[in-house]
């Protein structure tokens, strides 16, 4: 499979939270770069195309846009 990422991602295992529409969902970030992330979610049907992501470790809130999804994983890009 051809690598399509523009930026290298580091493999991580970080607890995070997806927030939007007045609710939040616990998730796990499995890879991370300055421009995006791959995230494992309990149920991707509840993930909106745009949402906010907060890693439990650093508490930085990032605006995100879903760019791909597969089973219980989604790939997001961080918006400026």
JSON list of C-alpha atoms in Angstrom, two decimals:
[
{"chain": "A", "resi": 1, "resn": "UNK", "atom": "CA", "xyz": [0.00, 0.00, 0.00]},
{"chain": "A", "resi": 2, "resn": "UNK", "atom": "CA", "xyz": [1.35, 3.40, -0.98]},
{"chain": "A", "resi": 3, "resn": "UNK", "atom": "CA", "xyz": [2.04, 5.89, 1.81]},
{"chain": "A", "resi": 4, "resn": "UNK", "atom": "CA", "xyz": [-0.07, 9.03, 1.24]},
{"chain": "A", "resi": 5, "resn": "UNK", "atom": "CA", "xyz": [0.76, 11.05, 4.36]},
{"chain": "A", "resi": 6, "resn": "UNK", "atom": "CA", "xyz": [2.51, 14.35, 3.82]},
{"chain": "A", "resi": 7, "resn": "UNK", "atom": "CA", "xyz": [4.01, 14.31, 7.34]},
{"chain": "A", "resi": 8, "resn": "UNK", "atom": "CA", "xyz": [5.39, 11.48, 9.44]},
{"chain": "A", "resi": 9, "resn": "UNK", "atom": "CA", "xyz": [3.32, 10.43, 12.42]},
{"chain": "A", "resi": 10, "resn": "UNK", "atom": "CA", "xyz": [4.60, 9.08, 15.71]},
{"chain": "A", "resi": 11, "resn": "UNK", "atom": "CA", "xyz": [2.97, 5.98, 17.17]},
{"chain": "A", "resi": 12, "resn": "UNK", "atom": "CA", "xyz": [1.36, 6.90, 20.49]},
{"chain": "A", "resi": 13, "resn": "UNK", "atom": "CA", "xyz": [-1.21, 5.51, 22.91]},
{"chain": "A", "resi": 14, "resn": "UNK", "atom": "CA", "xyz": [-2.98, 8.54, 24.38]},
{"chain": "A", "resi": 15, "resn": "UNK", "atom": "CA", "xyz": [-6.42, 8.88, 25.95]},
{"chain": "A", "resi": 16, "resn": "UNK", "atom": "CA", "xyz": [-8.36, 11.74, 24.38]},
{"chain": "A", "resi": 17, "resn": "UNK", "atom": "CA", "xyz": [-11.86, 13.16, 24.11]},
{"chain": "A", "resi": 18, "resn": "UNK", "atom": "CA", "xyz": [-13.89, 14.11, 21.05]},
{"chain": "A", "resi": 19, "resn": "UNK", "atom": "CA", "xyz": [-16.31, 16.97, 21.71]},
{"chain": "A", "resi": 20, "resn": "UNK", "atom": "CA", "xyz": [-19.10, 18.47, 19.67]},
{"chain": "A", "resi": 21, "resn": "UNK", "atom": "CA", "xyz": [-22.81, 19.22, 19.80]},
{"chain": "A", "resi": 22, "resn": "UNK", "atom": "CA", "xyz": [-22.71, 19.49, 23.59]},
{"chain": "A", "resi": 23, "resn": "UNK", "atom": "CA", "xyz": [-21.47, 15.94, 24.18]},
{"chain": "A", "resi": 24, "resn": "UNK", "atom": "CA", "xyz": [-18.11, 14.18, 24.40]},
{"chain": "A", "resi": 25, "resn": "UNK", "atom": "CA", "xyz": [-16.74, 10.71, 23.72]},
{"chain": "A", "resi": 26, "resn": "UNK", "atom": "CA", "xyz": [-13.63, 9.08, 25.12]},
{"chain": "A", "resi": 27, "resn": "UNK", "atom": "CA", "xyz": [-11.25, 7.79, 22.45]},
{"chain": "A", "resi": 28, "resn": "UNK", "atom": "CA", "xyz": [-7.62, 6.77, 21.96]},
{"chain": "A", "resi": 29, "resn": "UNK", "atom": "CA", "xyz": [-5.09, 8.50, 19.71]},
{"chain": "A", "resi": 30, "resn": "UNK", "atom": "CA", "xyz": [-2.84, 5.86, 18.13]},
{"chain": "A", "resi": 31, "resn": "UNK", "atom": "CA", "xyz": [-0.67, 8.05, 15.90]},
{"chain": "A", "resi": 32, "resn": "UNK", "atom": "CA", "xyz": [0.02, 11.75, 15.92]},
{"chain": "A", "resi": 33, "resn": "UNK", "atom": "CA", "xyz": [1.77, 14.50, 13.94]},
{"chain": "A", "resi": 34, "resn": "UNK", "atom": "CA", "xyz": [1.61, 18.29, 14.02]},
{"chain": "A", "resi": 35, "resn": "UNK", "atom": "CA", "xyz": [-0.93, 18.15, 11.18]},
{"chain": "A", "resi": 36, "resn": "UNK", "atom": "CA", "xyz": [-3.20, 15.23, 12.14]},
{"chain": "A", "resi": 37, "resn": "UNK", "atom": "CA", "xyz": [-3.88, 11.98, 13.96]},
{"chain": "A", "resi": 38, "resn": "UNK", "atom": "CA", "xyz": [-5.32, 8.49, 13.75]},
{"chain": "A", "resi": 39, "resn": "UNK", "atom": "CA", "xyz": [-7.91, 7.85, 16.44]},
{"chain": "A", "resi": 40, "resn": "UNK", "atom": "CA", "xyz": [-9.66, 4.70, 17.70]},
{"chain": "A", "resi": 41, "resn": "UNK", "atom": "CA", "xyz": [-13.28, 5.41, 18.60]},
{"chain": "A", "resi": 42, "resn": "UNK", "atom": "CA", "xyz": [-15.91, 3.21, 20.28]},
{"chain": "A", "resi": 43, "resn": "UNK", "atom": "CA", "xyz": [-18.46, 3.94, 17.53]},
{"chain": "A", "resi": 44, "resn": "UNK", "atom": "CA", "xyz": [-17.61, 6.10, 14.53]},
{"chain": "A", "resi": 45, "resn": "UNK", "atom": "CA", "xyz": [-21.27, 6.63, 13.64]},
{"chain": "A", "resi": 46, "resn": "UNK", "atom": "CA", "xyz": [-21.39, 9.28, 16.38]},
{"chain": "A", "resi": 47, "resn": "UNK", "atom": "CA", "xyz": [-18.36, 11.19, 15.09]},
{"chain": "A", "resi": 48, "resn": "UNK", "atom": "CA", "xyz": [-19.23, 14.38, 13.18]},
{"chain": "A", "resi": 49, "resn": "UNK", "atom": "CA", "xyz": [-17.20, 15.44, 10.11]},
{"chain": "A", "resi": 50, "resn": "UNK", "atom": "CA", "xyz": [-15.73, 18.29, 12.21]},
{"chain": "A", "resi": 51, "resn": "UNK", "atom": "CA", "xyz": [-15.13, 18.21, 15.95]},
{"chain": "A", "resi": 52, "resn": "UNK", "atom": "CA", "xyz": [-12.75, 19.22, 18.74]},
{"chain": "A", "resi": 53, "resn": "UNK", "atom": "CA", "xyz": [-10.15, 16.81, 20.12]},
{"chain": "A", "resi": 54, "resn": "UNK", "atom": "CA", "xyz": [-8.46, 17.11, 23.50]},
{"chain": "A", "resi": 55, "resn": "UNK", "atom": "CA", "xyz": [-5.63, 14.82, 24.56]},
{"chain": "A", "resi": 56, "resn": "UNK", "atom": "CA", "xyz": [-5.86, 14.03, 28.26]},
{"chain": "A", "resi": 57, "resn": "UNK", "atom": "CA", "xyz": [-2.10, 14.44, 28.64]},
{"chain": "A", "resi": 58, "resn": "UNK", "atom": "CA", "xyz": [-1.63, 18.00, 27.37]},
{"chain": "A", "resi": 59, "resn": "UNK", "atom": "CA", "xyz": [-5.25, 19.34, 27.48]},
{"chain": "A", "resi": 60, "resn": "UNK", "atom": "CA", "xyz": [-4.70, 21.20, 24.18]},
{"chain": "A", "resi": 61, "resn": "UNK", "atom": "CA", "xyz": [-7.93, 21.47, 22.20]},
{"chain": "A", "resi": 62, "resn": "UNK", "atom": "CA", "xyz": [-7.57, 20.94, 18.47]},
{"chain": "A", "resi": 63, "resn": "UNK", "atom": "CA", "xyz": [-10.20, 21.57, 15.79]},
{"chain": "A", "resi": 64, "resn": "UNK", "atom": "CA", "xyz": [-10.33, 18.53, 13.51]},
{"chain": "A", "resi": 65, "resn": "UNK", "atom": "CA", "xyz": [-11.75, 17.39, 10.19]},
{"chain": "A", "resi": 66, "resn": "UNK", "atom": "CA", "xyz": [-12.23, 13.70, 9.40]},
{"chain": "A", "resi": 67, "resn": "UNK", "atom": "CA", "xyz": [-10.30, 12.72, 6.26]},
{"chain": "A", "resi": 68, "resn": "UNK", "atom": "CA", "xyz": [-10.76, 8.94, 6.37]},
{"chain": "A", "resi": 69, "resn": "UNK", "atom": "CA", "xyz": [-12.49, 6.23, 8.41]},
{"chain": "A", "resi": 70, "resn": "UNK", "atom": "CA", "xyz": [-12.23, 2.46, 8.62]},
{"chain": "A", "resi": 71, "resn": "UNK", "atom": "CA", "xyz": [-13.99, 0.20, 11.13]},
{"chain": "A", "resi": 72, "resn": "UNK", "atom": "CA", "xyz": [-13.28, 1.77, 14.55]},
{"chain": "A", "resi": 73, "resn": "UNK", "atom": "CA", "xyz": [-10.54, 4.18, 13.37]},
{"chain": "A", "resi": 74, "resn": "UNK", "atom": "CA", "xyz": [-10.67, 7.64, 11.89]},
{"chain": "A", "resi": 75, "resn": "UNK", "atom": "CA", "xyz": [-7.97, 9.86, 10.46]},
{"chain": "A", "resi": 76, "resn": "UNK", "atom": "CA", "xyz": [-8.18, 13.58, 11.06]},
{"chain": "A", "resi": 77, "resn": "UNK", "atom": "CA", "xyz": [-6.36, 16.68, 9.99]},
{"chain": "A", "resi": 78, "resn": "UNK", "atom": "CA", "xyz": [-5.93, 19.52, 12.44]},
{"chain": "A", "resi": 79, "resn": "UNK", "atom": "CA", "xyz": [-7.45, 22.79, 11.27]},
{"chain": "A", "resi": 80, "resn": "UNK", "atom": "CA", "xyz": [-5.75, 26.15, 11.82]}
]
